[in-house]
Structure formats: structure tokens, C-alpha cells
């Protein structure tokens, strides 16, 4: 399972709700964790692997061995976000060499379904809230460059242009 790189249009496509809580879904989630660990990430959203479903996975430790920290969220909904926000540095597996400052709420409340369709509720803070919000954005077609501070965005400008050019070249070649 490969991770799509910016500016692949599937990163901006609409994501459908998960409706089949079956073995295929479980396999997609498993493959997403593998791709995430392999590339050193802490979270991954289904559209990043070309699956346009409202599905995200994360493990704040980033360690495959820490299974108890693995979360799979289907059809997540943001039911509360704190007014208090904090800037922090983020990366994204669809932008391997880019990092930047993004300001986000420090607390969120989330509802979602697990791989069996069972409802769950989560209260997340700080780093976990940031990871969730970053991945949740992917389900809305929003990328972290859309929320980056103007300074970070201008620092990344050249790299972003290179990525666009590289993407065009790969498209022309195929
Ligand atoms: Co990302």
C-alpha cells in the first residue's frame, strides 16, 4: 500500500462514509498501520492511500509494538473543540520533507465507530488532539499546508512547487 503524495487529486476528493464493517475494512486498516509505521508516521487517513472513505488510523507512539495505542476511527465526528488553541510543528506523510507550524484546538471530543461499527466516544488533548485533527482534516479534503502559518508556508513554497512538478512528470510518463 503506497502513500499518495501531494498534489495527487485523491487527497482532495470527497470521502464516503464507511458502511461495510467487514473483513475488507479490517484489512485496509491493517495495511494503513503498516504503511504508517514503515514511513515513520503517527497517523494516516484513508484518502492518503487512495481509499476515499471516512476512515483514519493513528498511534501517538508511532511504534508498531505499542498496539494498545492503536486507534481506528470510522466516520469520526468532531463534537467539541476547545476555543483555546496552540501552535505546534506538524509533518504529513503525503509531504515527506515538509514540516510547518499549525495552530489547532488543544482539546476535542470525538464520536466515531470502530471496525465493527460500534459507536465510541473519545476526549483527546494536546498531541493526540493534534493528530486526530490533522487526520480528520484529510477526510474533509483539507491538507496541513492549508492551515500552516504564513512563515512556514513561505518556507515550504519551493518544495511544494517541486512536488507539483514531480507529480506532473510522473503523470506525463504514465
Ligand atoms: Co497528513
XYZ file of C-alpha atoms and ligand atoms in Angstrom:
175
model
C 0.000 0.000 0.000
C 1.613 3.234 -1.197
C 1.048 6.643 0.311
C -0.128 9.256 -2.172
C 1.914 12.407 -2.403
C 0.728 15.971 -2.854
C -0.772 17.135 -5.198
C -2.492 13.841 -6.046
C -6.160 14.816 -6.617
C -7.361 11.883 -4.496
C -6.128 13.847 -1.461
C -8.792 16.468 -2.265
C -11.568 14.089 -3.309
C -14.789 13.599 -1.366
C -14.710 10.735 1.127
C -17.722 8.456 1.509
C -18.972 7.186 4.880
C -17.883 3.692 5.880
C -20.938 1.440 5.590
C -19.428 -2.077 5.331
C -17.777 -3.115 8.589
C -16.303 -6.252 7.117
C -13.023 -8.115 6.627
C -12.049 -5.826 3.739
C -12.284 -2.808 6.015
C -10.190 -4.540 8.658
C -7.548 -5.346 6.056
C -7.458 -1.731 4.822
C -6.930 -0.511 8.396
C -4.199 -3.097 8.967
C -2.442 -2.094 5.724
C -2.725 1.575 6.703
C -0.969 0.934 10.018
C 1.783 -0.935 8.172
C 2.287 1.899 5.691
C 2.265 4.401 8.570
C 4.880 2.551 10.653
C 7.037 1.918 7.591
C 7.184 5.638 6.829
C 7.589 6.782 10.425
C 4.189 8.418 10.820
C 1.810 8.643 13.783
C -1.430 8.896 11.812
C -2.841 8.166 8.377
C -6.152 8.852 6.666
C -7.676 6.517 4.061
C -7.609 9.062 1.202
C -3.802 9.124 1.600
C -3.715 5.533 0.361
C -6.227 6.162 -2.409
C -9.223 4.861 -0.459
C -11.787 7.653 -0.365
C -13.569 6.558 2.798
C -14.104 8.340 6.119
C -11.545 6.203 7.904
C -8.415 7.181 9.833
C -5.868 5.407 11.981
C -3.323 6.692 14.463
C -0.854 5.615 17.096
C 0.583 8.543 19.013
C 3.673 6.497 19.892
C 4.406 5.741 16.225
C 5.596 2.320 17.403
C 4.199 -0.895 15.923
C 4.996 -2.682 19.200
C 2.626 -0.423 21.159
C -0.584 -1.981 19.844
C -2.654 -0.679 22.743
C -2.091 2.840 21.402
C -3.600 1.994 18.012
C -6.849 3.715 17.155
C -9.077 3.088 14.165
C -11.857 5.609 13.681
C -14.619 5.135 11.128
C -16.953 8.026 10.325
C -15.444 10.303 13.014
C -17.354 13.421 14.032
C -15.902 16.388 15.866
C -18.496 17.176 18.537
C -16.453 19.694 20.540
C -13.271 21.670 20.080
C -11.772 23.962 22.689
C -11.622 27.653 21.985
C -8.075 27.533 23.318
C -5.585 26.790 20.576
C -1.869 26.170 20.389
C 0.716 26.282 17.603
C 2.789 23.170 17.028
C 5.042 21.606 14.422
C 3.485 19.066 12.068
C 4.520 16.863 9.211
C 2.418 14.768 6.852
C 3.210 11.502 5.073
C 1.872 12.997 1.831
C 4.566 15.713 2.148
C 7.602 13.682 3.278
C 10.149 16.519 3.590
C 7.972 19.376 4.752
C 7.267 20.481 8.296
C 5.453 23.534 9.496
C 3.634 25.323 12.292
C -0.099 24.731 12.554
C -2.357 26.229 15.210
C -5.083 23.882 16.465
C -7.528 23.500 19.366
C -5.885 21.793 22.360
C -8.925 19.679 23.324
C -11.503 17.853 21.259
C -14.412 15.495 21.793
C -14.990 12.978 19.063
C -17.555 10.334 18.247
C -16.813 7.565 15.776
C -17.378 3.896 15.039
C -14.876 1.092 15.453
C -14.119 -1.605 12.854
C -17.280 -3.467 13.879
C -19.471 -0.386 13.601
C -19.748 0.003 17.382
C -20.028 3.623 18.495
C -17.264 5.179 20.574
C -16.530 8.499 22.211
C -13.103 9.982 22.777
C -11.758 13.023 24.601
C -8.367 13.971 23.288
C -5.848 16.576 24.381
C -2.623 18.113 23.145
C -0.610 15.762 20.877
C -3.475 13.244 20.473
C -5.918 16.044 19.666
C -3.459 17.438 17.124
C -3.004 14.056 15.417
C -6.753 13.495 15.286
C -7.458 16.968 13.890
C -4.762 16.590 11.224
C -6.171 13.215 10.078
C -9.774 14.405 10.364
C -8.890 17.291 8.046
C -7.755 14.743 5.434
C -11.295 13.298 5.443
C -12.562 16.790 4.600
C -10.002 17.180 1.815
C -8.063 19.707 3.912
C -4.259 19.447 3.968
C -1.923 20.829 6.622
C -0.458 23.319 4.142
C -3.937 24.910 4.093
C -3.587 25.686 7.801
C 0.144 26.359 8.006
C 1.418 29.645 9.397
C 2.345 32.139 6.658
C 6.036 31.863 7.639
C 6.073 28.037 7.382
C 4.099 28.162 4.148
C 6.535 30.557 2.531
C 9.477 28.436 3.731
C 7.872 25.384 2.095
C 6.986 27.182 -1.132
C 9.929 25.900 -3.192
C 9.450 22.305 -2.006
C 5.736 22.466 -2.805
C 6.493 23.685 -6.324
C 8.979 20.823 -6.733
C 6.324 18.339 -5.639
C 3.835 19.729 -8.166
C 6.438 19.481 -10.934
C 7.410 15.966 -9.919
C 3.762 14.906 -9.888
C 3.249 16.363 -13.401
C 6.298 14.474 -14.654
C 5.056 11.154 -13.271
C 1.632 11.783 -14.849
C 3.187 12.578 -18.250
C 5.299 9.441 -18.054
C 2.329 7.147 -17.453
Co -1.340 14.211 6.780
